[in-house]
mmCIF file of C-alpha atoms and ligand atoms in Angstrom:
data_model
loop_
_atom_site.group_PDB
_atom_site.id
_atom_site.type_symbol
_atom_site.label_atom_id
_atom_site.label_comp_id
_atom_site.label_asym_id
_atom_site.label_seq_id
_atom_site.Cartn_x
_atom_site.Cartn_y
_atom_site.Cartn_z
ATOM 1 C CA MET C 666 18.893 211.836 35.494
ATOM 2 C CA LEU C 667 20.590 213.049 38.655
ATOM 3 C CA LYS C 668 20.714 209.519 40.032
ATOM 4 C CA ASN C 669 22.886 208.350 37.107
ATOM 5 C CA SER C 670 25.638 210.781 37.885
ATOM 6 C CA TYR C 671 25.403 210.472 41.648
ATOM 7 C CA LYS C 672 28.891 210.774 43.115
ATOM 8 C CA SER C 673 30.175 209.346 46.326
ATOM 9 C CA GLY C 674 33.446 208.758 48.097
ATOM 10 C CA ILE C 675 35.773 209.439 50.987
ATOM 11 C CA VAL C 676 37.602 212.767 51.042
ATOM 12 C CA THR C 677 40.450 213.438 53.449
ATOM 13 C CA LEU C 678 41.251 216.944 54.604
ATOM 14 C CA ALA C 679 45.007 217.043 55.078
ATOM 15 C CA GLY C 680 47.635 219.658 55.679
ATOM 16 C CA ARG C 681 49.972 221.235 58.176
ATOM 17 C CA THR C 682 48.720 221.828 61.650
ATOM 18 C CA ASN C 683 46.504 224.884 62.253
ATOM 19 C CA VAL C 684 45.600 225.483 58.583
ATOM 20 C CA GLY C 685 41.856 225.174 59.264
ATOM 21 C CA LYS C 686 40.943 221.550 58.504
ATOM 22 C CA SER C 687 38.604 221.168 61.472
ATOM 23 C CA THR C 688 37.042 224.568 60.878
ATOM 24 C CA LEU C 689 36.312 223.488 57.313
ATOM 25 C CA ILE C 690 34.693 220.154 58.225
ATOM 26 C CA ASN C 691 32.522 221.925 60.819
ATOM 27 C CA GLN C 692 31.393 224.557 58.316
ATOM 28 C CA ILE C 693 30.546 221.933 55.717
ATOM 29 C CA MET C 694 28.683 219.827 58.280
ATOM 30 C CA GLN C 695 27.109 222.938 59.825
ATOM 31 C CA THR C 696 27.790 221.567 63.295
ATOM 32 C CA GLU C 697 30.813 221.208 65.548
ATOM 33 C CA ILE C 698 32.035 217.637 65.104
ATOM 34 C CA ALA C 699 35.706 218.589 65.423
ATOM 35 C CA ILE C 700 37.151 221.058 67.887
ATOM 36 C CA ALA C 701 39.032 223.894 66.212
ATOM 37 C CA THR C 702 41.291 226.178 68.226
ATOM 38 C CA HIS C 703 43.941 228.830 67.643
ATOM 39 C CA LYS C 704 46.660 226.453 68.873
ATOM 40 C CA PRO C 705 48.411 223.888 66.663
ATOM 41 C CA GLN C 706 48.009 220.126 67.094
ATOM 42 C CA THR C 707 44.434 220.337 68.256
ATOM 43 C CA THR C 708 43.043 217.351 66.332
ATOM 44 C CA ARG C 709 44.364 214.029 67.628
ATOM 45 C CA HIS C 710 42.225 211.426 65.865
ATOM 46 C CA LEU C 711 40.366 210.955 62.608
ATOM 47 C CA ILE C 712 36.941 212.567 62.526
ATOM 48 C CA LYS C 713 34.368 211.660 59.933
ATOM 49 C CA GLY C 714 31.441 213.726 58.716
ATOM 50 C CA VAL C 715 28.919 212.659 56.080
ATOM 51 C CA TYR C 716 27.836 215.450 53.742
ATOM 52 C CA GLN C 717 25.076 214.910 51.213
ATOM 53 C CA ASP C 718 23.135 216.790 48.620
ATOM 54 C CA ASP C 719 21.186 215.884 45.462
ATOM 55 C CA GLU C 720 24.356 215.254 43.514
ATOM 56 C CA GLY C 721 26.252 213.035 45.872
ATOM 57 C CA GLN C 722 27.493 211.941 49.240
ATOM 58 C CA ILE C 723 30.916 212.816 50.574
ATOM 59 C CA ILE C 724 32.432 211.232 53.664
ATOM 60 C CA PHE C 725 34.846 213.874 54.898
ATOM 61 C CA VAL C 726 37.738 212.807 57.097
ATOM 62 C CA ASP C 727 39.408 215.475 59.212
ATOM 63 C CA SER C 728 42.950 214.421 60.074
ATOM 64 C CA PRO C 729 45.514 215.560 62.649
ATOM 65 C CA GLY C 730 47.834 218.212 61.229
ATOM 66 C CA MET C 731 51.038 216.602 59.991
ATOM 67 C CA HIS C 732 54.059 217.436 62.141
ATOM 68 C CA GLN C 733 57.281 215.823 63.322
ATOM 69 C CA PRO C 734 56.216 213.671 66.263
ATOM 70 C CA ALA C 735 57.864 214.205 69.637
ATOM 71 C CA ASP C 736 56.238 211.324 71.516
ATOM 72 C CA ARG C 737 54.038 208.270 71.058
ATOM 73 C CA LEU C 738 50.888 210.383 70.909
ATOM 74 C CA GLY C 739 52.500 212.390 68.104
ATOM 75 C CA HIS C 740 53.361 209.183 66.265
ATOM 76 C CA SER C 741 49.808 207.958 66.593
ATOM 77 C CA MET C 742 48.481 211.297 65.262
ATOM 78 C CA ARG C 743 50.836 211.160 62.336
ATOM 79 C CA LYS C 744 49.935 207.558 61.596
ATOM 80 C CA ALA C 745 46.231 208.429 61.642
ATOM 81 C CA ALA C 746 46.868 211.244 59.168
ATOM 82 C CA SER C 747 48.909 209.091 56.835
ATOM 83 C CA VAL C 748 46.352 206.269 56.886
ATOM 84 C CA ALA C 749 43.662 208.806 56.042
ATOM 85 C CA ILE C 750 45.693 210.142 53.111
ATOM 86 C CA GLN C 751 46.221 206.672 51.661
ATOM 87 C CA GLU C 752 42.807 205.113 52.215
ATOM 88 C CA THR C 753 40.647 207.692 50.543
ATOM 89 C CA ASP C 754 39.240 208.620 47.146
ATOM 90 C CA LEU C 755 40.528 212.181 47.176
ATOM 91 C CA VAL C 756 42.792 214.373 49.272
ATOM 92 C CA VAL C 757 42.097 218.055 49.809
ATOM 93 C CA LEU C 758 45.406 219.649 50.741
ATOM 94 C CA LEU C 759 44.702 222.725 52.825
ATOM 95 C CA VAL C 760 47.300 225.472 52.815
ATOM 96 C CA ASP C 761 47.274 228.693 54.821
ATOM 97 C CA ALA C 762 47.118 231.641 52.423
ATOM 98 C CA ARG C 763 49.655 233.441 54.608
ATOM 99 C CA SER C 764 52.328 230.783 53.971
ATOM 100 C CA GLU C 765 55.680 231.865 52.675
ATOM 101 C CA ASN C 766 56.104 231.186 48.992
ATOM 102 C CA LYS C 767 57.513 227.721 49.460
ATOM 103 C CA ILE C 768 56.116 224.262 49.993
ATOM 104 C CA ASP C 769 56.557 222.874 53.459
ATOM 105 C CA GLU C 770 58.291 219.490 53.916
ATOM 106 C CA VAL C 771 55.166 218.091 55.541
ATOM 107 C CA GLU C 772 53.099 219.137 52.522
ATOM 108 C CA LYS C 773 55.583 217.425 50.238
ATOM 109 C CA GLN C 774 55.117 214.244 52.268
ATOM 110 C CA ILE C 775 51.338 214.489 51.974
ATOM 111 C CA ILE C 776 51.574 215.001 48.210
ATOM 112 C CA LYS C 777 53.986 212.088 47.884
ATOM 113 C CA LEU C 778 51.740 209.760 49.876
ATOM 114 C CA ALA C 779 48.711 210.655 47.772
ATOM 115 C CA VAL C 780 50.537 210.445 44.436
ATOM 116 C CA SER C 781 52.161 207.109 45.234
ATOM 117 C CA ASN C 782 48.729 205.706 46.046
ATOM 118 C CA ASP C 783 47.166 207.190 42.883
ATOM 119 C CA ILE C 784 44.891 209.441 44.887
ATOM 120 C CA PRO C 785 43.848 212.704 43.227
ATOM 121 C CA LEU C 786 44.591 215.965 45.016
ATOM 122 C CA ILE C 787 42.712 219.235 45.236
ATOM 123 C CA LEU C 788 44.488 222.296 46.587
ATOM 124 C CA ALA C 789 42.458 224.528 48.887
ATOM 125 C CA ILE C 790 44.126 227.788 49.854
ATOM 126 C CA ASN C 791 42.425 228.690 53.136
ATOM 127 C CA LYS C 792 42.169 231.893 55.200
ATOM 128 C CA ILE C 793 41.992 234.106 52.113
ATOM 129 C CA ASP C 794 40.204 236.657 54.294
ATOM 130 C CA LEU C 795 43.597 237.371 55.884
ATOM 131 C CA VAL C 796 45.633 238.221 52.797
ATOM 132 C CA ALA C 797 45.571 240.591 49.850
ATOM 133 C CA LYS C 798 44.325 238.940 46.649
ATOM 134 C CA GLU C 799 47.615 239.610 44.842
ATOM 135 C CA LYS C 800 49.383 237.280 47.264
ATOM 136 C CA LEU C 801 47.395 234.257 46.144
ATOM 137 C CA LEU C 802 48.603 233.801 42.574
ATOM 138 C CA PRO C 803 52.325 233.476 43.323
ATOM 139 C CA LEU C 804 51.530 231.024 46.128
ATOM 140 C CA ILE C 805 49.266 228.915 43.909
ATOM 141 C CA GLN C 806 51.893 228.929 41.160
ATOM 142 C CA ILE C 807 54.447 227.300 43.442
ATOM 143 C CA TYR C 808 52.089 224.460 44.259
ATOM 144 C CA ILE C 809 50.924 223.816 40.723
ATOM 145 C CA ASP C 810 54.524 223.800 39.531
ATOM 146 C CA TYR C 811 55.310 221.155 42.115
ATOM 147 C CA ALA C 812 52.393 218.739 41.737
ATOM 148 C CA ASP C 813 49.351 217.895 39.677
ATOM 149 C CA PHE C 814 46.217 219.210 41.351
ATOM 150 C CA ARG C 815 42.832 218.443 39.826
ATOM 151 C CA SER C 816 41.695 221.845 40.944
ATOM 152 C CA VAL C 817 42.746 224.840 43.025
ATOM 153 C CA VAL C 818 40.151 226.573 45.171
ATOM 154 C CA PRO C 819 40.789 229.646 47.332
ATOM 155 C CA ILE C 820 38.543 229.559 50.386
ATOM 156 C CA SER C 821 37.850 231.104 53.737
ATOM 157 C CA ALA C 822 36.547 228.272 55.909
ATOM 158 C CA LYS C 823 35.808 230.771 58.643
ATOM 159 C CA LEU C 824 33.666 233.023 56.431
ATOM 160 C CA LYS C 825 32.277 230.136 54.355
ATOM 161 C CA ASP C 826 33.709 231.744 51.282
ATOM 162 C CA GLY C 827 34.354 229.437 48.299
ATOM 163 C CA LEU C 828 32.911 226.353 49.979
ATOM 164 C CA ASP C 829 30.250 225.747 47.313
ATOM 165 C CA LEU C 830 32.905 225.778 44.628
ATOM 166 C CA LEU C 831 35.079 223.444 46.691
ATOM 167 C CA LEU C 832 32.168 220.997 47.075
ATOM 168 C CA THR C 833 31.498 221.123 43.338
ATOM 169 C CA GLU C 834 35.142 220.450 42.521
ATOM 170 C CA ILE C 835 35.224 217.570 44.993
ATOM 171 C CA LYS C 836 32.113 215.991 43.443
ATOM 172 C CA ASN C 837 33.573 216.459 39.957
ATOM 173 C CA ASN C 838 36.509 214.343 41.025
ATOM 174 C CA LEU C 839 34.708 211.547 42.822
ATOM 175 C CA PRO C 840 33.591 208.311 41.192
ATOM 176 C CA GLU C 841 30.011 207.755 40.138
ATOM 177 C CA ALA C 842 28.730 205.485 42.842
ATOM 178 C CA PRO C 843 25.752 205.046 45.138
ATOM 179 C CA ALA C 844 25.814 206.485 48.647
ATOM 180 C CA LEU C 845 28.130 204.605 50.993
ATOM 181 C CA ILE C 846 26.127 205.463 54.078
ATOM 182 C CA VAL C 847 22.424 204.733 53.750
ATOM 183 C CA ASP C 848 21.123 205.528 57.221
ATOM 184 C CA ASP C 849 21.135 209.012 58.711
ATOM 185 C CA THR C 850 24.548 208.705 60.390
ATOM 186 C CA TYR C 851 26.300 212.021 59.899
ATOM 187 C CA THR C 852 29.397 211.514 62.037
ATOM 188 C CA ASP C 853 31.341 208.856 63.912
ATOM 189 C CA GLN C 854 31.804 211.241 66.821
ATOM 190 C CA THR C 855 29.603 210.063 69.675
ATOM 191 C CA GLU C 856 28.169 212.386 72.298
ATOM 192 C CA LYS C 857 30.704 210.969 74.737
ATOM 193 C CA ILE C 858 33.667 211.687 72.463
ATOM 194 C CA LEU C 859 32.355 215.182 71.727
ATOM 195 C CA ALA C 860 31.883 215.906 75.430
ATOM 196 C CA ALA C 861 35.529 214.955 76.065
ATOM 197 C CA GLU C 862 36.684 217.035 73.103
ATOM 198 C CA TYR C 863 34.705 220.112 74.177
ATOM 199 C CA ILE C 864 36.362 219.934 77.614
ATOM 200 C CA ARG C 865 39.762 219.673 75.933
ATOM 201 C CA ALA C 866 38.905 222.636 73.698
ATOM 202 C CA GLU C 867 38.080 224.762 76.760
ATOM 203 C CA ILE C 868 41.418 223.844 78.326
ATOM 204 C CA ILE C 869 43.240 224.748 75.103
ATOM 205 C CA GLU C 870 41.405 228.079 74.886
ATOM 206 C CA GLN C 871 41.666 229.023 78.556
ATOM 207 C CA ILE C 872 45.153 227.836 79.475
ATOM 208 C CA SER C 873 48.244 229.239 77.867
ATOM 209 C CA ASP C 874 51.645 227.586 77.401
ATOM 210 C CA GLU C 875 52.278 223.915 76.835
ATOM 211 C CA ILE C 876 49.701 222.389 79.185
ATOM 212 C CA PRO C 877 47.083 221.654 76.497
ATOM 213 C CA TYR C 878 49.526 219.256 74.840
ATOM 214 C CA SER C 879 49.856 217.257 78.039
ATOM 215 C CA VAL C 880 46.112 216.994 78.612
ATOM 216 C CA ALA C 881 43.754 214.141 77.789
ATOM 217 C CA ILE C 882 40.164 213.588 78.845
ATOM 218 C CA ARG C 883 38.445 210.352 79.778
ATOM 219 C CA ILE C 884 34.695 210.235 80.291
ATOM 220 C CA ASP C 885 34.118 208.008 83.339
ATOM 221 C CA GLN C 886 30.374 208.334 83.580
ATOM 222 C CA PHE C 887 27.698 209.380 81.118
ATOM 223 C CA LYS C 888 24.368 208.819 82.793
ATOM 224 C CA GLU C 889 21.148 209.762 81.052
ATOM 225 C CA PHE C 890 17.840 210.533 82.779
ATOM 226 C CA PHE C 891 14.562 210.231 80.881
ATOM 227 C CA ASN C 892 11.032 211.348 81.690
ATOM 228 C CA GLU C 893 7.882 209.188 81.379
ATOM 229 C CA GLN C 894 7.638 210.011 77.676
ATOM 230 C CA ASN C 895 11.174 208.657 77.241
ATOM 231 C CA ILE C 896 12.514 212.093 76.449
ATOM 232 C CA ARG C 897 15.989 212.721 77.783
ATOM 233 C CA ARG C 898 15.787 215.320 80.528
ATOM 234 C CA ARG C 899 19.294 215.447 81.877
ATOM 235 C CA VAL C 900 22.760 213.959 81.501
ATOM 236 C CA GLN C 901 25.277 213.492 84.280
ATOM 237 C CA ILE C 902 28.901 213.391 83.210
ATOM 238 C CA HIS C 903 32.015 212.581 85.221
ATOM 239 C CA ALA C 904 35.279 213.166 83.433
ATOM 240 C CA THR C 905 38.938 212.778 84.357
ATOM 241 C CA ILE C 906 41.505 215.195 83.006
ATOM 242 C CA PHE C 907 44.915 213.555 82.761
ATOM 243 C CA VAL C 908 48.018 215.722 82.971
ATOM 244 C CA ASP C 909 51.707 214.901 82.853
ATOM 245 C CA ARG C 910 52.925 216.659 85.972
ATOM 246 C CA ASP C 911 51.924 217.897 89.427
ATOM 247 C CA ASN C 912 52.498 221.547 88.555
ATOM 248 C CA HIS C 913 50.183 221.177 85.548
ATOM 249 C CA LYS C 914 47.510 219.965 87.926
ATOM 250 C CA MET C 915 48.067 223.039 90.124
ATOM 251 C CA ILE C 916 47.748 225.374 87.127
ATOM 252 C CA LEU C 917 44.587 223.632 85.958
ATOM 253 C CA LEU C 918 43.077 223.919 89.417
ATOM 254 C CA GLY C 919 44.020 227.581 89.727
ATOM 255 C CA LYS C 920 43.673 229.733 92.837
ATOM 256 C CA LYS C 921 40.982 228.252 95.052
ATOM 257 C CA GLY C 922 39.960 226.012 92.183
ATOM 258 C CA GLN C 923 38.824 228.972 90.103
ATOM 259 C CA GLN C 924 40.445 227.834 86.885
ATOM 260 C CA ILE C 925 38.921 224.370 86.842
ATOM 261 C CA ALA C 926 35.572 225.890 87.801
ATOM 262 C CA ALA C 927 35.731 228.209 84.793
ATOM 263 C CA ILE C 928 36.672 225.334 82.482
ATOM 264 C CA GLY C 929 33.830 223.246 83.922
ATOM 265 C CA LYS C 930 31.275 226.010 83.524
ATOM 266 C CA ALA C 931 32.144 226.802 79.910
ATOM 267 C CA SER C 932 32.351 223.111 78.983
ATOM 268 C CA ARG C 933 28.991 222.389 80.573
ATOM 269 C CA ILE C 934 27.306 225.103 78.508
ATOM 270 C CA ARG C 935 28.817 223.754 75.286
ATOM 271 C CA ILE C 936 27.990 220.140 76.121
ATOM 272 C CA SER C 937 24.398 220.965 77.104
ATOM 273 C CA GLU C 938 23.909 222.701 73.769
ATOM 274 C CA MET C 939 25.258 219.685 71.913
ATOM 275 C CA LEU C 940 23.123 217.240 73.929
ATOM 276 C CA ASP C 941 20.116 219.521 73.674
ATOM 277 C CA CYS C 942 19.368 219.065 77.377
ATOM 278 C CA PRO C 943 20.854 220.238 80.665
ATOM 279 C CA CYS C 944 23.935 218.453 81.914
ATOM 280 C CA ASP C 945 25.799 218.155 85.213
ATOM 281 C CA LEU C 946 29.524 217.987 84.783
ATOM 282 C CA MET C 947 32.039 216.800 87.379
ATOM 283 C CA LEU C 948 35.714 217.171 86.512
ATOM 284 C CA PHE C 949 38.563 215.331 88.232
ATOM 285 C CA ILE C 950 42.260 215.924 87.592
ATOM 286 C CA LYS C 951 44.751 213.102 87.722
ATOM 287 C CA VAL C 952 48.500 213.155 87.228
ATOM 288 C CA SER C 953 49.626 210.377 84.935
ATOM 289 C CA PRO C 954 53.341 210.904 84.292
ATOM 290 C CA ASP C 955 54.381 210.540 80.669
ATOM 291 C CA TRP C 956 50.987 209.193 79.548
ATOM 292 C CA ARG C 957 51.737 210.376 76.010
ATOM 293 C CA ASN C 958 54.370 207.661 75.722
ATOM 294 C CA LYS C 959 52.371 204.866 77.307
ATOM 295 C CA TYR C 960 50.742 202.555 74.842
ATOM 296 C CA SER C 961 48.062 201.344 77.271
ATOM 297 C CA LYS C 962 47.043 204.887 78.185
ATOM 298 C CA LEU C 963 46.863 205.968 74.558
ATOM 299 C CA LYS C 964 44.674 202.983 73.816
ATOM 300 C CA GLU C 965 42.414 203.703 76.761
ATOM 301 C CA LEU C 966 42.021 207.289 75.549
ATOM 302 C CA GLY C 967 41.186 206.217 72.003
ATOM 303 C CA TYR C 968 44.378 207.419 70.345
ATOM 304 C CA GLN C 969 45.445 204.115 68.863
ATOM 305 C CA SER C 970 44.649 201.943 65.853
ATOM 306 C CA GLN C 971 42.534 204.292 63.796
ATOM 307 C CA ASP C 972 40.898 203.189 60.619
ATOM 308 C CA ILE C 973 38.618 204.844 58.171
ATOM 309 C CA ASP C 974 35.453 202.761 58.501
ATOM 310 C CA LEU C 975 32.436 204.629 59.763
HETATM 311 N N1 GTP K 1230 40.799 234.132 59.553
HETATM 312 C C1 GTP K 1230 40.593 232.845 59.362
HETATM 313 N N2 GTP K 1230 40.874 231.969 60.337
HETATM 314 C C2 GTP K 1230 40.640 230.663 60.115
HETATM 315 C C3 GTP K 1230 40.087 230.184 58.908
HETATM 316 N N3 GTP K 1230 39.977 228.844 58.988
HETATM 317 C C4 GTP K 1230 40.425 228.495 60.217
HETATM 318 N N4 GTP K 1230 40.824 229.598 60.905
HETATM 319 C C5 GTP K 1230 41.397 229.649 62.258
HETATM 320 O O1 GTP K 1230 42.603 228.921 62.282
HETATM 321 C C6 GTP K 1230 42.801 228.298 63.552
HETATM 322 C C7 GTP K 1230 43.072 226.828 63.370
HETATM 323 O O2 GTP K 1230 41.921 226.204 62.869
HETATM 324 P P1 GTP K 1230 41.679 224.625 62.978
HETATM 325 O O3 GTP K 1230 40.452 224.339 62.210
HETATM 326 O O4 GTP K 1230 41.744 224.176 64.397
HETATM 327 O O5 GTP K 1230 42.964 224.092 62.216
HETATM 328 P P2 GTP K 1230 43.407 222.563 61.979
HETATM 329 O O6 GTP K 1230 44.049 222.518 60.643
HETATM 330 O O7 GTP K 1230 42.267 221.646 62.213
HETATM 331 O O8 GTP K 1230 44.510 222.401 63.112
HETATM 332 P P3 GTP K 1230 45.080 221.044 63.818
HETATM 333 O O9 GTP K 1230 43.950 220.160 64.153
HETATM 334 O O10 GTP K 1230 45.750 221.587 65.045
HETATM 335 O O11 GTP K 1230 46.059 220.476 62.857
HETATM 336 C C8 GTP K 1230 41.534 228.597 64.361
HETATM 337 O O12 GTP K 1230 41.800 229.689 65.214
HETATM 338 C C9 GTP K 1230 40.502 228.959 63.292
HETATM 339 O O13 GTP K 1230 39.508 229.855 63.744
HETATM 340 C C10 GTP K 1230 39.795 231.146 57.875
HETATM 341 O O14 GTP K 1230 39.319 230.839 56.794
HETATM 342 N N5 GTP K 1230 40.061 232.448 58.175
HETATM 343 MG MG1 MG K 1231 42.059 220.102 63.512
#
């Protein structure tokens, strides 16, 4: 009986920057496939996670927070987000529960893109752990007056509150269809991509001001060592951190190289956990002026021509 009503489809998590999209995909997937930080504009590319249960399979797509782009990287992030909103079966619009009682321009654009492509929307009010319950109703009212949402679900991605209901509502609004992914792929994020992203997350967390926006990571070497039983014993990673300017390099290095050492140490611990084996991590810093506006550099770093295929 279950098989007959099996639901499947692609679901894009969209919204302003910093509303908790990556936190939500990680909580649903129960593993860190997308870095989530306290700073805006953390996610730069589309990140897919395959969730399944007895009732269906959902391919979640985490998208970069919509914002007005300031450079070519920003344009590429925005393009990725808008592709993800248009080429999907359902959009979950995430809104921060602390928002003022008005719809942001960026949210209007997301709604417009979805509606003009006939894509149903679900509204998820996130971070409800941070506001008084009475604040939610007026906020929800503004959104439901503005657009047609199939459902409205208040959640706390951080505390995993409301996620079961959100999953149920998503499945209710997906087509009856067989699973799209039949092997055990659960994400398109490779170990290499995740290693680069974990290093970037450490830089975002450890370094204040605007430097994180000017940073990109390239994995130059990812060498695996196996024992006689073909079990991976160790991984050796060399990575280059690109920055815009000389003084950014100095700040990243820190006094006597202490800052980069701290970033390396914390990243190595996180990467080892993800790889489930020890890893050696060598970090290099390179100044690449204005890389965020250079098409070839963006391509090399994987920030161009995104599509939704897994
Ligand atoms: N208190 C609280 N904090 C949350 C919740 N969900 C996310 N956060 C925090 O909000 C911040 C931003 O979370 P992200 O998941 O990186 O947000 P995002 O929408 O992916 O952001 P971008 O990728 O930059 O657009 C992080 O510090 C999260 O810990 C929540 O439900 N409650
Ligand atoms: Mg994100």
